[in-house]
Coordinates of C-alpha atoms in Angstrom, one line a residue:
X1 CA 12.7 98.6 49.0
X2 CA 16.1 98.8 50.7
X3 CA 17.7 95.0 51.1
X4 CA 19.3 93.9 54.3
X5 CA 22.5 92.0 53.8
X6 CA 24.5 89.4 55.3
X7 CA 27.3 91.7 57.2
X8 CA 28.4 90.3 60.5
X9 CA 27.2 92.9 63.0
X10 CA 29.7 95.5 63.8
X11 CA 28.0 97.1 66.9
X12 CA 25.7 96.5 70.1
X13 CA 23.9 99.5 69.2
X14 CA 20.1 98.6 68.4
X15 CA 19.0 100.7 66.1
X16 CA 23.0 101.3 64.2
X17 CA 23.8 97.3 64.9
X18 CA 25.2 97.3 60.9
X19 CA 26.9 100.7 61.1
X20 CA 27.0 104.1 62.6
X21 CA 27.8 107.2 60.1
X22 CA 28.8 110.4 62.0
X23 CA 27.9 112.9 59.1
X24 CA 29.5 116.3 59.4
X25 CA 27.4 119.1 58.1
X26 CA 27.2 123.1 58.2
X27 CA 24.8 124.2 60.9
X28 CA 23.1 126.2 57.5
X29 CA 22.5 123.5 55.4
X30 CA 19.3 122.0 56.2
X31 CA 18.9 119.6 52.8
X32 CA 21.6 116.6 53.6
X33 CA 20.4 115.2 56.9
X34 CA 16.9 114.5 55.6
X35 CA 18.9 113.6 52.4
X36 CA 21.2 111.0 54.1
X37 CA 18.2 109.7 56.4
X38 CA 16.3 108.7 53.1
X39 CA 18.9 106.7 51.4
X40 CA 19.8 104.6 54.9
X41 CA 19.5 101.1 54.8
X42 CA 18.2 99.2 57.7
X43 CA 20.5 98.6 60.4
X44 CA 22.4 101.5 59.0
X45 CA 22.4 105.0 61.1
X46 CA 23.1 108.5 60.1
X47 CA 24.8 111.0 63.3
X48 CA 24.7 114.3 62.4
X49 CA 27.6 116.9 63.8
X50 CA 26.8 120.4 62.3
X51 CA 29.6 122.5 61.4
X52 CA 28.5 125.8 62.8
X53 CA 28.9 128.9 60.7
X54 CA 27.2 132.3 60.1
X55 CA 24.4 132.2 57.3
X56 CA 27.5 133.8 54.9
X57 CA 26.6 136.2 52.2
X58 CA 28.1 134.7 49.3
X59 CA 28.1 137.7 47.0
X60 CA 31.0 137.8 45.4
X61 CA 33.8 135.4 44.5
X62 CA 36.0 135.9 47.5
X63 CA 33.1 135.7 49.7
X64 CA 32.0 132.5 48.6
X65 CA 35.5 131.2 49.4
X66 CA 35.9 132.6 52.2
X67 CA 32.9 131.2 53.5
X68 CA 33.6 127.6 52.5
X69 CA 37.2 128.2 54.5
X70 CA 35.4 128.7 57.4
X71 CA 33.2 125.4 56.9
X72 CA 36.7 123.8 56.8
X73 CA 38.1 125.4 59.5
X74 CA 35.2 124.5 61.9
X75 CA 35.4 120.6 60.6
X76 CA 37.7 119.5 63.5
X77 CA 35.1 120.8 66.4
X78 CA 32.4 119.3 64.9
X79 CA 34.4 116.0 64.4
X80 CA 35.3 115.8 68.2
X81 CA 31.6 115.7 68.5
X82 CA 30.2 113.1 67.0
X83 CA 32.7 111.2 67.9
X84 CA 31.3 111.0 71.1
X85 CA 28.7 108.6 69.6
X86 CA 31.3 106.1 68.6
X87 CA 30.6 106.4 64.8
X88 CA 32.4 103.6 62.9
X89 CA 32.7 105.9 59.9
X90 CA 32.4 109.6 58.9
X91 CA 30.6 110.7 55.6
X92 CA 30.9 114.5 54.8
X93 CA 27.4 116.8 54.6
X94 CA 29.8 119.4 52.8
X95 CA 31.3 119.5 49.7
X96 CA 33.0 123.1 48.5
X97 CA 36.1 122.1 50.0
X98 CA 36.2 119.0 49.0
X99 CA 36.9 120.0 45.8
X100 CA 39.7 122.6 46.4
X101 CA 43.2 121.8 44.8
X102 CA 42.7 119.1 42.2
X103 CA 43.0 115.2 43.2
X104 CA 46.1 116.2 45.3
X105 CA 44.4 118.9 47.4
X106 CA 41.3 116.5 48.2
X107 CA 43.2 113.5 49.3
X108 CA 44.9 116.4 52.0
X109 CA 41.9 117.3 53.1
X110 CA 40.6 113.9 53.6
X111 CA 44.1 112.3 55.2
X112 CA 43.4 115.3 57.9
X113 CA 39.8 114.4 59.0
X114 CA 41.1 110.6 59.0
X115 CA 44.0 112.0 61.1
X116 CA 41.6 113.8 63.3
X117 CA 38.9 111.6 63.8
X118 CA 40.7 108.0 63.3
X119 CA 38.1 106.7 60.8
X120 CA 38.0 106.1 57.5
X121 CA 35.8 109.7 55.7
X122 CA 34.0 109.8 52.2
X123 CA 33.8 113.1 50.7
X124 CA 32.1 114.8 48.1
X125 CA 34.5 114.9 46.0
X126 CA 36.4 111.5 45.5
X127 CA 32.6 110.0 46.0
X128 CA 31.7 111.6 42.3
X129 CA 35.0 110.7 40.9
X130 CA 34.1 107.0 42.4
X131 CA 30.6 107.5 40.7
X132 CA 31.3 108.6 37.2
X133 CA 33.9 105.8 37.1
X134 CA 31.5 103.3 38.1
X135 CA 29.0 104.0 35.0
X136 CA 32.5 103.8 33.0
X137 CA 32.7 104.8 29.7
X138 CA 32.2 108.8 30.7
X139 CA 34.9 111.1 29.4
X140 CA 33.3 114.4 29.2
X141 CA 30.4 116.0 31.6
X142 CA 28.5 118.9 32.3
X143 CA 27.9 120.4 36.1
X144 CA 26.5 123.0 38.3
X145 CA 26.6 124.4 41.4
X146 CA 25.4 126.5 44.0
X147 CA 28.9 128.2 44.0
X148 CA 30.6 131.1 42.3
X149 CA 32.7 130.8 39.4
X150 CA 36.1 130.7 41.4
X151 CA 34.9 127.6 43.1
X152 CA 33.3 126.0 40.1
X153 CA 37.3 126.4 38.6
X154 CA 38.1 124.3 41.1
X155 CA 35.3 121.4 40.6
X156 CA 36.6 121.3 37.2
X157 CA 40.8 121.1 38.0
X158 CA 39.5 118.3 40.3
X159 CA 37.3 116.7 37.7
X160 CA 40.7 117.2 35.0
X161 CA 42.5 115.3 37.3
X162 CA 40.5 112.5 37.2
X163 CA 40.4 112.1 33.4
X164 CA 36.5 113.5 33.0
X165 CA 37.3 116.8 30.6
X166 CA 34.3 119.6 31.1
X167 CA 31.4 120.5 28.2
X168 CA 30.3 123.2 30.2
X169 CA 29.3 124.5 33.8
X170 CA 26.9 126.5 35.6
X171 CA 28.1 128.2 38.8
X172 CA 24.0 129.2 40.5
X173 CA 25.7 132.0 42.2
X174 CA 23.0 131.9 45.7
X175 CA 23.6 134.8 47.9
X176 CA 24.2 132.9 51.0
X177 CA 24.0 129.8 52.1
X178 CA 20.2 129.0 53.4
X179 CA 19.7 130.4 49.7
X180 CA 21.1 126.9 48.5
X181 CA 18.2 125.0 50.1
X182 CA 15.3 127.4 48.1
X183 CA 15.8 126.9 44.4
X184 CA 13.3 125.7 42.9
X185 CA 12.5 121.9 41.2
X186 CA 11.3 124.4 38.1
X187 CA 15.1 126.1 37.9
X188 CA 17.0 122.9 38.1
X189 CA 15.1 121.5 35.9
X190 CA 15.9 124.5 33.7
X191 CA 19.6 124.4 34.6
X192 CA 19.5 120.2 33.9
X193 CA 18.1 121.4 30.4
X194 CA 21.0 124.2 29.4
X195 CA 23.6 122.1 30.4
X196 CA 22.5 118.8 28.2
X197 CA 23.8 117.9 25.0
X198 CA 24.9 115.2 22.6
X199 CA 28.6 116.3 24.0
X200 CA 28.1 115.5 27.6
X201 CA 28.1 111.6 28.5
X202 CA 27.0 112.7 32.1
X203 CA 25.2 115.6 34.1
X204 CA 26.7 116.0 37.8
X205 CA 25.3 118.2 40.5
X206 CA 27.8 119.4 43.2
X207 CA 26.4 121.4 46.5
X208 CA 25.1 119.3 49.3
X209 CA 22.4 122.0 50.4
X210 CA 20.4 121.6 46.9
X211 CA 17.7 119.4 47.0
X212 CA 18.5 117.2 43.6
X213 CA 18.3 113.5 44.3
X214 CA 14.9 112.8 43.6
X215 CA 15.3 115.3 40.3
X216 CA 18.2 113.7 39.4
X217 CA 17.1 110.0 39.3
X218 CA 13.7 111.0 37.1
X219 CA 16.6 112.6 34.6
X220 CA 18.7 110.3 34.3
X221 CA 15.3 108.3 33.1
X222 CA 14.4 111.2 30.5
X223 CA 18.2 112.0 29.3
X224 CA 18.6 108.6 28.9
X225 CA 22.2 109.4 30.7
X226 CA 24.1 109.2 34.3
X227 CA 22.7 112.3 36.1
X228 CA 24.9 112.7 39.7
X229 CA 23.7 114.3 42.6
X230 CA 26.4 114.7 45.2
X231 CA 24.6 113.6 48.2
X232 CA 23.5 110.1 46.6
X233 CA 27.2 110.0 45.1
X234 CA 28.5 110.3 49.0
X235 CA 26.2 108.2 50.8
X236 CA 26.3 105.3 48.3
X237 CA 30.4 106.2 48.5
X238 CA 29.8 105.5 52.2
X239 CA 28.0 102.3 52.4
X240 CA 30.4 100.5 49.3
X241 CA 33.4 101.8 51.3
X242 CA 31.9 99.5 54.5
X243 CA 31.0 96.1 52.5
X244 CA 27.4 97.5 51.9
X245 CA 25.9 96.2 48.9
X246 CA 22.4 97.2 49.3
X247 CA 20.5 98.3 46.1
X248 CA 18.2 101.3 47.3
X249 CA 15.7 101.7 44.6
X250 CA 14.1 105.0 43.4
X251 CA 17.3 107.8 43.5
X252 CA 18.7 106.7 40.2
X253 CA 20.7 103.8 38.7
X254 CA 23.8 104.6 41.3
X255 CA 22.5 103.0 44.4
X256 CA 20.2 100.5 42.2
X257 CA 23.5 98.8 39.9
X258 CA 26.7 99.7 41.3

């Protein structure tokens, strides 16, 4: 059960008196709204902005990235939305990007949303950098993706710049993006499976549209090992950025411990 703590209330608002999160999404990906909603504490809410883009056929490399420059590109218009809400904080529903251009390359991409928006922003990215470093003690990891190899590159450059070297990765390859939200519990549990081994201290999941928090917490449990999803990673990045120490139990040791 989710613990209420002790924050002085920030807002009027009656439902979002602790907080209000403007979450920024694409309009495809149908997996991190419900995601966010289920790991919100009370007195905590979500406001979700979608990103709008074309259900892009990621079928090739170039595709893929060109599609997850569009998602960028749109960011600001859906920004200017929800601000109109009055959010006190911004938490990205998107990830690809994120990644793109090592440490360097997602601290630019983060400085312009604050710039935009005025708030403080957690992304993807820096909120599984924050994660694995909060275990401590992980130097080498294993990951996978809805993306393409190209982009997967860059998960790992980002991950190198950060000190966590990579075992291995699995790039899923979906052919567009509603794809992400249909794999299968039986497939990821097949990916979890290739990617483990006695060389990886941690498995991490990257793609906000897969459905892998409730997978990942059950195992973490049966590897005996950190297993990441992204969209715990990011909300939990979200609520210790803001003073929020609640320990949400049930979607893995992240948001139970740290």
């Amino acid at each position: 059960m989710t613990k209420v703590n002790d924050q002085v209330r920030r807002s009027a608002d009656a439902r979002g008196y602790r907080m209000k999160f403007g979450v920024l999404g694409p309009s495809t990906n149908t997996v991190v709204q419900p995601d966010f909603d289920d790991l919100r504490p009370y007195g905590v809410t979500n406001h979700y902005s979608r990103i709008v883009v074309d259900n892009a056929k990621a079928v090739s490399n170039e595709t893929f990235m060109a599609g997850a420059w569009e998602i960028s590109h749109n960011t600001a218009a859906a920004v200017e939305g929800v601000l109109t809400c009055q959010p006190n904080y911004l938490v990205m529903g998107m990830s690809a990007v994120t990644f793109f251009g090592g440490a360097a390359g997602a601290v630019r991409w983060r400085e312009n949303i604050e710039r935009i928006s005025g708030l403080g922003v957690s992304t993807g990215a820096e909120a599984t950098a924050a994660a694995l470093k909060a275990y401590g003690g992980i130097k080498r990891v294993a990951f996978f993706s809805p993306y393409y190899p190209t982009a997967n590159g860059e998960v790992r450059t980002f991950l190198e710049d950060h000190g966590f070297s990579t075992a291995r990765d699995i790039p899923l390859q979906c052919p567009s993006w509603i794809a992400i939200a249909e794999q299968s519990e039986e497939r990821l549990i097949s990916v979890v499976k290739e990617l483990d081994g006695d060389d990886v201290d941690a498995i991490v999941q990257v793609g906000t549209n897969l459905s892998f928090m409730k997978l990942a917490a059950v195992a973490e449990k049966w590897l005996g090992k950190p297993v990441i999803a992204i969209n715990t990673a990011t909300y939990w990045h979200a609520l210790r950025a803001n003073g929020f120490n609640d320990r949400i139990e049930g979607f893995g040791r992240l948001l139970e411990e740290f």
